[in-house]
PDB file of C-alpha atoms in Angstrom:
ATOM      1  CA  MET A  50      63.984  93.871  66.548  1.00  0.00           C
ATOM      2  CA  ASN A  51      65.839  94.029  70.491  1.00  0.00           C
ATOM      3  CA  SER A  52      69.423  94.416  71.502  1.00  0.00           C
ATOM      4  CA  ALA A  53      70.524  91.305  72.328  1.00  0.00           C
ATOM      5  CA  THR A  54      69.904  90.135  68.734  1.00  0.00           C
ATOM      6  CA  VAL A  55      71.304  92.785  67.092  1.00  0.00           C
ATOM      7  CA  ARG A  56      74.513  92.331  69.420  1.00  0.00           C
ATOM      8  CA  ASN A  57      74.485  88.569  68.707  1.00  0.00           C
ATOM      9  CA  LEU A  58      74.817  89.862  65.011  1.00  0.00           C
ATOM     10  CA  LEU A  59      76.970  91.279  64.884  1.00  0.00           C
ATOM     11  CA  VAL A  60      78.987  89.365  66.910  1.00  0.00           C
ATOM     12  CA  ARG A  61      78.103  86.323  64.343  1.00  0.00           C
ATOM     13  CA  GLY A  62      79.056  89.222  61.229  1.00  0.00           C
ATOM     14  CA  MET A  63      82.216  89.174  62.194  1.00  0.00           C
ATOM     15  CA  LEU A  64      82.948  86.360  62.117  1.00  0.00           C
ATOM     16  CA  ALA A  65      81.375  85.309  59.250  1.00  0.00           C
ATOM     17  CA  GLY A  66      83.289  87.740  57.379  1.00  0.00           C
ATOM     18  CA  LEU A  67      86.413  86.498  59.427  1.00  0.00           C
ATOM     19  CA  ALA A  68      85.385  83.010  57.932  1.00  0.00           C
ATOM     20  CA  ALA A  69      85.500  84.541  54.612  1.00  0.00           C
ATOM     21  CA  GLY A  70      88.149  86.627  54.537  1.00  0.00           C
ATOM     22  CA  VAL A  71      90.647  83.399  55.586  1.00  0.00           C
ATOM     23  CA  LEU A  72      88.732  81.681  51.671  1.00  0.00           C
ATOM     24  CA  ALA A  73      89.308  85.103  50.478  1.00  0.00           C
ATOM     25  CA  LEU A  74      93.172  85.182  51.892  1.00  0.00           C
ATOM     26  CA  VAL A  75      93.446  81.687  50.089  1.00  0.00           C
ATOM     27  CA  VAL A  76      92.270  82.842  46.613  1.00  0.00           C
ATOM     28  CA  ALA A  77      94.329  86.079  46.476  1.00  0.00           C
ATOM     29  CA  TYR A  78      97.531  83.980  48.010  1.00  0.00           C
ATOM     30  CA  PHE A  79      97.364  82.001  44.742  1.00  0.00           C
ATOM     31  CA  LEU A  80      95.310  84.045  42.300  1.00  0.00           C
ATOM     32  CA  GLY A  81      96.175  86.857  42.982  1.00  0.00           C
ATOM     33  CA  GLU A  82     100.475  87.327  44.284  1.00  0.00           C
ATOM     34  CA  PRO A  83     102.017  85.371  40.862  1.00  0.00           C
ATOM     35  CA  HIS A  84     100.096  88.049  38.672  1.00  0.00           C
ATOM     36  CA  ILE A  85     100.918  90.943  41.123  1.00  0.00           C
ATOM     37  CA  ASP A  86     105.372  90.118  41.445  1.00  0.00           C
ATOM     38  CA  SER A  87     104.744  89.570  37.410  1.00  0.00           C
ATOM     39  CA  ALA A  88     103.485  92.950  36.715  1.00  0.00           C
ATOM     40  CA  ILE A  89     105.651  94.195  39.460  1.00  0.00           C
ATOM     41  CA  GLY A  90     109.096  92.086  37.066  1.00  0.00           C
ATOM     42  CA  PHE A  91     107.202  94.404  34.027  1.00  0.00           C
ATOM     43  CA  GLU A  92     107.894  97.628  36.087  1.00  0.00           C
ATOM     44  CA  GLU A  93     111.691  97.019  37.554  1.00  0.00           C
ATOM     45  CA  ALA A  94     112.534  95.961  33.830  1.00  0.00           C
ATOM     46  CA  HIS A  95     110.341  99.056  32.393  1.00  0.00           C
ATOM     47  CA  ALA A  96     111.483 101.290  34.896  1.00  0.00           C
ATOM     48  CA  HIS A  97     114.308 104.816  33.686  1.00  0.00           C
ATOM     49  CA  GLY A  98     115.106 107.292  34.549  1.00  0.00           C
ATOM     50  CA  HIS A  99     115.548 106.312  38.139  1.00  0.00           C
ATOM     51  CA  ASP A 100     118.117 103.750  39.840  1.00  0.00           C
ATOM     52  CA  HIS A 101     115.230 101.752  41.957  1.00  0.00           C
ATOM     53  CA  GLY A 102     118.030  98.783  42.940  1.00  0.00           C
ATOM     54  CA  GLU A 103     119.569 101.514  45.221  1.00  0.00           C
ATOM     55  CA  GLU A 104     116.200 102.755  47.126  1.00  0.00           C
ATOM     56  CA  GLU A 105     115.679 100.933  50.475  1.00  0.00           C
ATOM     57  CA  GLU A 106     112.372  98.789  50.591  1.00  0.00           C
ATOM     58  CA  LEU A 107     111.120 100.021  53.499  1.00  0.00           C
ATOM     59  CA  VAL A 108     108.333  96.694  53.590  1.00  0.00           C
ATOM     60  CA  SER A 109     109.787  93.579  51.550  1.00  0.00           C
ATOM     61  CA  ARG A 110     108.289  92.006  49.001  1.00  0.00           C
ATOM     62  CA  SER A 111     107.898  88.626  50.848  1.00  0.00           C
ATOM     63  CA  LEU A 112     106.300  90.579  53.867  1.00  0.00           C
ATOM     64  CA  GLN A 113     103.608  92.122  51.778  1.00  0.00           C
ATOM     65  CA  SER A 114     102.618  89.018  49.945  1.00  0.00           C
ATOM     66  CA  THR A 115     102.339  87.028  53.137  1.00  0.00           C
ATOM     67  CA  ALA A 116     101.434  89.403  56.518  1.00  0.00           C
ATOM     68  CA  GLY A 117     100.652  91.672  54.885  1.00  0.00           C
ATOM     69  CA  LEU A 118      98.379  90.383  52.705  1.00  0.00           C
ATOM     70  CA  ALA A 119      96.493  88.348  55.558  1.00  0.00           C
ATOM     71  CA  THR A 120      95.826  91.037  57.719  1.00  0.00           C
ATOM     72  CA  GLY A 121      94.731  93.570  54.965  1.00  0.00           C
ATOM     73  CA  ILE A 122      92.441  90.949  54.824  1.00  0.00           C
ATOM     74  CA  LEU A 123      91.189  90.000  57.322  1.00  0.00           C
ATOM     75  CA  LEU A 124      91.280  92.559  59.050  1.00  0.00           C
ATOM     76  CA  TYR A 125      88.852  93.916  55.812  1.00  0.00           C
ATOM     77  CA  GLY A 126      86.648  90.716  56.306  1.00  0.00           C
ATOM     78  CA  VAL A 127      86.035  91.263  60.184  1.00  0.00           C
ATOM     79  CA  ALA A 128      85.202  94.663  59.629  1.00  0.00           C
ATOM     80  CA  PHE A 129      82.509  94.461  56.768  1.00  0.00           C
ATOM     81  CA  GLY A 130      81.279  91.874  58.292  1.00  0.00           C
ATOM     82  CA  GLY A 131      80.074  93.393  60.786  1.00  0.00           C
ATOM     83  CA  ILE A 132      78.921  96.443  59.009  1.00  0.00           C
ATOM     84  CA  ALA A 133      77.289  94.222  56.841  1.00  0.00           C
ATOM     85  CA  ALA A 134      75.164  92.029  59.796  1.00  0.00           C
ATOM     86  CA  LEU A 135      74.098  95.859  61.009  1.00  0.00           C
ATOM     87  CA  VAL A 136      72.109  96.165  57.487  1.00  0.00           C
ATOM     88  CA  TYR A 137      71.631  92.628  57.738  1.00  0.00           C
ATOM     89  CA  CYS A 138      69.433  93.972  60.993  1.00  0.00           C
ATOM     90  CA  PHE A 139      67.706  96.385  59.615  1.00  0.00           C
ATOM     91  CA  ALA A 140      66.831  94.381  55.754  1.00  0.00           C
ATOM     92  CA  LEU A 141      65.763  91.571  58.035  1.00  0.00           C
ATOM     93  CA  GLY A 142      61.729  91.122  56.908  1.00  0.00           C
ATOM     94  CA  ARG A 143      61.791  93.883  55.008  1.00  0.00           C
ATOM     95  CA  VAL A 144      62.829  93.039  51.445  1.00  0.00           C
ATOM     96  CA  GLY A 145      60.595  90.107  51.210  1.00  0.00           C
ATOM     97  CA  ARG A 146      59.472  86.501  53.608  1.00  0.00           C
ATOM     98  CA  PHE A 147      62.201  85.681  53.054  1.00  0.00           C
ATOM     99  CA  SER A 148      63.964  83.239  55.226  1.00  0.00           C
ATOM    100  CA  PRO A 149      66.692  84.339  57.357  1.00  0.00           C
ATOM    101  CA  ARG A 150      69.311  82.395  55.474  1.00  0.00           C
ATOM    102  CA  ALA A 151      68.069  83.300  52.235  1.00  0.00           C
ATOM    103  CA  THR A 152      68.770  86.957  53.316  1.00  0.00           C
ATOM    104  CA  ALA A 153      71.595  86.552  54.237  1.00  0.00           C
ATOM    105  CA  LEU A 154      72.856  85.442  50.794  1.00  0.00           C
ATOM    106  CA  LEU A 155      70.534  88.393  48.637  1.00  0.00           C
ATOM    107  CA  LEU A 156      71.972  91.153  50.595  1.00  0.00           C
ATOM    108  CA  SER A 157      75.695  89.474  50.379  1.00  0.00           C
ATOM    109  CA  GLY A 158      74.833  89.614  46.591  1.00  0.00           C
ATOM    110  CA  CYS A 159      73.571  92.877  46.020  1.00  0.00           C
ATOM    111  CA  ALA A 160      76.564  94.016  48.117  1.00  0.00           C
ATOM    112  CA  LEU A 161      79.159  92.539  45.770  1.00  0.00           C
ATOM    113  CA  LEU A 162      76.612  93.561  42.962  1.00  0.00           C
ATOM    114  CA  VAL A 163      76.646  97.074  43.817  1.00  0.00           C
ATOM    115  CA  LEU A 164      80.257  97.811  45.815  1.00  0.00           C
ATOM    116  CA  TYR A 165      82.247  96.096  43.187  1.00  0.00           C
ATOM    117  CA  VAL A 166      81.225  94.823  40.195  1.00  0.00           C
ATOM    118  CA  VAL A 167      79.025  98.219  38.963  1.00  0.00           C
ATOM    119  CA  PRO A 168      81.880 100.365  39.796  1.00  0.00           C
ATOM    120  CA  PHE A 169      84.647  97.796  38.538  1.00  0.00           C
ATOM    121  CA  LEU A 170      83.165  97.494  35.347  1.00  0.00           C
ATOM    122  CA  LYS A 171      83.971 101.253  34.730  1.00  0.00           C
ATOM    123  CA  TYR A 172      87.082 101.554  36.940  1.00  0.00           C
ATOM    124  CA  PRO A 173      88.442  98.076  37.030  1.00  0.00           C
ATOM    125  CA  ALA A 174      91.490  96.726  38.895  1.00  0.00           C
ATOM    126  CA  ASN A 175      94.670  97.635  38.120  1.00  0.00           C
ATOM    127  CA  PRO A 176      98.344  95.605  38.817  1.00  0.00           C
ATOM    128  CA  PRO A 177     101.360  97.228  40.039  1.00  0.00           C
ATOM    129  CA  ALA A 178     103.032  98.834  37.066  1.00  0.00           C
ATOM    130  CA  VAL A 179      99.926 100.290  35.597  1.00  0.00           C
ATOM    131  CA  GLY A 180      97.881 103.374  35.887  1.00  0.00           C
ATOM    132  CA  ASP A 181     100.257 107.093  36.871  1.00  0.00           C
ATOM    133  CA  GLY A 182     101.435 108.044  40.579  1.00  0.00           C
ATOM    134  CA  ASP A 183     100.318 111.356  39.240  1.00  0.00           C
ATOM    135  CA  THR A 184      96.107 110.552  39.236  1.00  0.00           C
ATOM    136  CA  ILE A 185      96.351 108.184  42.172  1.00  0.00           C
ATOM    137  CA  ALA A 186      93.991 110.629  44.195  1.00  0.00           C
ATOM    138  CA  ARG A 187      92.149 111.646  40.800  1.00  0.00           C
ATOM    139  CA  ARG A 188      90.977 107.696  40.067  1.00  0.00           C
ATOM    140  CA  THR A 189      89.866 107.210  43.535  1.00  0.00           C
ATOM    141  CA  GLY A 190      87.904 109.816  43.785  1.00  0.00           C
ATOM    142  CA  LEU A 191      85.990 108.923  40.823  1.00  0.00           C
ATOM    143  CA  TYR A 192      85.812 105.073  41.436  1.00  0.00           C
ATOM    144  CA  LEU A 193      84.107 106.298  44.516  1.00  0.00           C
ATOM    145  CA  LEU A 194      82.142 108.265  42.710  1.00  0.00           C
ATOM    146  CA  MET A 195      80.551 104.937  41.184  1.00  0.00           C
ATOM    147  CA  MET A 196      80.467 102.917  44.367  1.00  0.00           C
ATOM    148  CA  VAL A 197      78.517 105.613  46.255  1.00  0.00           C
ATOM    149  CA  LEU A 198      76.411 106.500  43.058  1.00  0.00           C
ATOM    150  CA  ALA A 199      75.639 102.822  42.695  1.00  0.00           C
ATOM    151  CA  VAL A 200      74.285 102.292  46.078  1.00  0.00           C
ATOM    152  CA  LEU A 201      71.867 105.473  45.852  1.00  0.00           C
ATOM    153  CA  LEU A 202      71.059 104.271  42.820  1.00  0.00           C
ATOM    154  CA  ALA A 203      70.503 100.795  44.595  1.00  0.00           C
ATOM    155  CA  VAL A 204      68.375 102.419  47.391  1.00  0.00           C
ATOM    156  CA  ALA A 205      66.489 104.631  44.451  1.00  0.00           C
ATOM    157  CA  ALA A 206      65.404 101.612  42.282  1.00  0.00           C
ATOM    158  CA  THR A 207      64.315  99.519  45.395  1.00  0.00           C
ATOM    159  CA  LEU A 208      61.904 102.208  46.649  1.00  0.00           C
ATOM    160  CA  PHE A 209      61.166 102.320  42.359  1.00  0.00           C
ATOM    161  CA  GLY A 210      59.753  99.143  42.896  1.00  0.00           C
ATOM    162  CA  ARG A 211      58.142  99.390  45.565  1.00  0.00           C
ATOM    163  CA  ARG A 212      55.983 101.821  44.197  1.00  0.00           C
ATOM    164  CA  LEU A 213      54.970  99.625  41.312  1.00  0.00           C
ATOM    165  CA  ALA A 214      54.769  96.600  43.771  1.00  0.00           C
ATOM    166  CA  PRO A 215      50.739  97.686  44.099  1.00  0.00           C
ATOM    167  CA  VAL A 216      50.167  98.453  40.320  1.00  0.00           C
ATOM    168  CA  LEU A 217      52.603  96.375  38.090  1.00  0.00           C
ATOM    169  CA  GLY A 218      52.621  92.952  40.964  1.00  0.00           C
ATOM    170  CA  THR A 219      55.837  92.414  42.232  1.00  0.00           C
ATOM    171  CA  TRP A 220      57.529  90.491  39.577  1.00  0.00           C
ATOM    172  CA  TRP A 221      56.771  93.181  36.323  1.00  0.00           C
ATOM    173  CA  ALA A 222      58.334  96.352  39.540  1.00  0.00           C
ATOM    174  CA  THR A 223      61.426  93.745  40.748  1.00  0.00           C
ATOM    175  CA  VAL A 224      61.891  94.523  36.712  1.00  0.00           C
ATOM    176  CA  ALA A 225      61.235  97.320  35.633  1.00  0.00           C
ATOM    177  CA  ALA A 226      63.511  98.565  39.234  1.00  0.00           C
ATOM    178  CA  VAL A 227      66.292  96.267  37.357  1.00  0.00           C
ATOM    179  CA  ALA A 228      65.923  97.544  33.972  1.00  0.00           C
ATOM    180  CA  ALA A 229      65.563 101.622  35.634  1.00  0.00           C
ATOM    181  CA  PHE A 230      69.004 100.554  37.510  1.00  0.00           C
ATOM    182  CA  ALA A 231      70.929  98.971  34.482  1.00  0.00           C
ATOM    183  CA  VAL A 232      69.738 102.403  32.758  1.00  0.00           C
ATOM    184  CA  VAL A 233      71.219 105.012  34.054  1.00  0.00           C
ATOM    185  CA  THR A 234      73.974 103.263  35.517  1.00  0.00           C
ATOM    186  CA  GLY A 235      75.189 102.790  31.669  1.00  0.00           C
ATOM    187  CA  LEU A 236      74.472 106.414  31.784  1.00  0.00           C
ATOM    188  CA  ALA A 237      76.517 107.237  34.619  1.00  0.00           C
ATOM    189  CA  TYR A 238      79.570 105.309  32.818  1.00  0.00           C
ATOM    190  CA  ALA A 239      78.666 107.227  29.776  1.00  0.00           C
ATOM    191  CA  PHE A 240      78.657 110.667  31.658  1.00  0.00           C
ATOM    192  CA  LEU A 241      81.990 109.859  33.990  1.00  0.00           C
ATOM    193  CA  PRO A 242      85.285 110.345  32.884  1.00  0.00           C
ATOM    194  CA  SER A 243      86.978 107.033  31.655  1.00  0.00           C
ATOM    195  CA  VAL A 244      90.350 105.963  32.348  1.00  0.00           C
ATOM    196  CA  ASN A 245      93.346 104.377  30.959  1.00  0.00           C
ATOM    197  CA  GLU A 246      96.855 104.276  31.657  1.00  0.00           C
ATOM    198  CA  VAL A 247      97.826 100.991  30.979  1.00  0.00           C
ATOM    199  CA  PRO A 248     101.324 100.984  29.813  1.00  0.00           C
ATOM    200  CA  GLU A 249     102.628 100.109  26.254  1.00  0.00           C
ATOM    201  CA  GLY A 250     103.453  96.871  26.029  1.00  0.00           C
ATOM    202  CA  PHE A 251     101.912  95.552  28.465  1.00  0.00           C
ATOM    203  CA  PRO A 252     100.967  92.572  27.935  1.00  0.00           C
ATOM    204  CA  GLY A 253      97.018  92.245  27.857  1.00  0.00           C
ATOM    205  CA  ALA A 254      96.880  88.381  29.103  1.00  0.00           C
ATOM    206  CA  LEU A 255      98.454  89.056  32.459  1.00  0.00           C
ATOM    207  CA  LEU A 256      95.914  92.254  33.181  1.00  0.00           C
ATOM    208  CA  TRP A 257      93.071  90.715  32.156  1.00  0.00           C
ATOM    209  CA  ARG A 258      94.044  87.736  35.097  1.00  0.00           C
ATOM    210  CA  PHE A 259      94.971  90.356  37.804  1.00  0.00           C
ATOM    211  CA  ARG A 260      91.374  91.291  36.848  1.00  0.00           C
ATOM    212  CA  LEU A 261      90.079  88.225  36.813  1.00  0.00           C
ATOM    213  CA  SER A 262      91.513  87.432  40.345  1.00  0.00           C
ATOM    214  CA  ALA A 263      90.300  90.331  41.811  1.00  0.00           C
ATOM    215  CA  ILE A 264      87.093  89.300  41.231  1.00  0.00           C
ATOM    216  CA  ALA A 265      87.106  86.199  41.921  1.00  0.00           C
ATOM    217  CA  LEU A 266      88.520  87.094  45.261  1.00  0.00           C
ATOM    218  CA  GLN A 267      85.725  89.190  45.670  1.00  0.00           C
ATOM    219  CA  ILE A 268      82.756  86.768  44.879  1.00  0.00           C
ATOM    220  CA  THR A 269      84.889  84.447  47.129  1.00  0.00           C
ATOM    221  CA  LEU A 270      84.255  86.951  50.477  1.00  0.00           C
ATOM    222  CA  TRP A 271      80.878  87.877  49.648  1.00  0.00           C
ATOM    223  CA  THR A 272      79.526  84.736  49.077  1.00  0.00           C
ATOM    224  CA  GLY A 273      81.782  83.303  51.382  1.00  0.00           C
ATOM    225  CA  PHE A 274      80.004  85.268  54.201  1.00  0.00           C
ATOM    226  CA  GLY A 275      76.574  85.016  52.650  1.00  0.00           C
ATOM    227  CA  LEU A 276      76.897  81.222  53.640  1.00  0.00           C
ATOM    228  CA  VAL A 277      78.182  80.991  56.764  1.00  0.00           C
ATOM    229  CA  PHE A 278      76.548  84.320  58.545  1.00  0.00           C
ATOM    230  CA  GLY A 279      73.251  82.518  57.011  1.00  0.00           C
ATOM    231  CA  GLU A 280      73.618  79.896  58.552  1.00  0.00           C
ATOM    232  CA  LEU A 281      74.431  81.082  61.624  1.00  0.00           C
ATOM    233  CA  ALA A 282      71.848  84.233  61.845  1.00  0.00           C
ATOM    234  CA  GLN A 283      69.511  81.009  60.824  1.00  0.00           C
ATOM    235  CA  ARG A 284      70.064  79.151  64.082  1.00  0.00           C
ATOM    236  CA  LEU A 285      70.278  82.432  66.303  1.00  0.00           C
ATOM    237  CA  LEU A 286      66.622  83.350  64.494  1.00  0.00           C
ATOM    238  CA  ARG A 287      64.794  80.051  63.541  1.00  0.00           C
ATOM    239  CA  PRO A 288      66.814  77.254  65.724  1.00  0.00           C
ATOM    240  CA  GLY A 289      63.518  75.912  65.223  1.00  0.00           C
ATOM    241  CA  ALA A 290      63.811  74.905  61.645  1.00  0.00           C
ATOM    242  CA  VAL A 291      67.679  73.663  61.868  1.00  0.00           C
ATOM    243  CA  PRO A 292      67.006  69.978  61.170  1.00  0.00           C
ATOM    244  CA  SER A 293      67.908  68.696  64.832  1.00  0.00           C
ATOM    245  CA  ARG A 294      70.199  65.217  65.630  1.00  0.00           C
ATOM    246  CA  PRO A 295      67.846  61.673  63.745  1.00  0.00           C
ATOM    247  CA  PRO A 296      65.868  60.145  67.093  1.00  0.00           C
ATOM    248  CA  ALA A 297      67.637  56.855  66.343  1.00  0.00           C
ATOM    249  CA  ALA A 298      70.882  58.798  67.142  1.00  0.00           C
ATOM    250  CA  ALA A 299      69.566  60.943  69.839  1.00  0.00           C
ATOM    251  CA  ALA A 300      68.432  57.484  71.692  1.00  0.00           C
ATOM    252  CA  THR A 301      72.264  56.121  71.112  1.00  0.00           C
ATOM    253  CA  THR A 302      74.013  59.063  72.482  1.00  0.00           C
ATOM    254  CA  ALA A 303      70.950  58.892  75.469  1.00  0.00           C
ATOM    255  CA  ARG A 304      72.446  55.383  76.226  1.00  0.00           C
TER     256      ARG A 304
END
């Protein structure tokens, strides 16, 4: 793949990430923010030992939930879109005989699974008021460790499946690779320390709804990126495969 094509895919990846970020922003604002407000209300109602009401608020909650939220998600979408496009350039043609569109969807699904779902199942997202402020660094480190392990295990499973393919065939090699990934991931779950810092009295339904909204945001982000970037990549790499206007419509336009 020449540098011009890589550059074009990079630009399209960033645009697709921006579009996916807009979709994720809608989900975050309407599904996630109300639960964050409820969690903050719980935290303020149960605060003790300090007069939080007199503390100066550096950034207002309204600004955080609007401009701050939009800036963070859209910048994240552009950044991850560019990185995903570069990974796509490497993966295209190496993961099977898939079309550019199908490769983009496959890559997005794998990224969602490895970068979010696997770490999330061990260390799920928590709203405000859940978690000890003194353990933020430890919890962040454990989450990043789980993410790195998931990426390494996914790469190892892919190489394992490719080695088995000539012997077992593509189908059973894929089954064996997925099973090996699941088993080793389960062992990582068992050996890594657990984190349970939900305060007493915190509503379980609120925690559950917040985590569902966090998953919905990531699904929207990666699915939107896969669909948009897949279509853009398809039009760039295989323009002849994109349906053109019907002959009748073309003749009408020519008149």
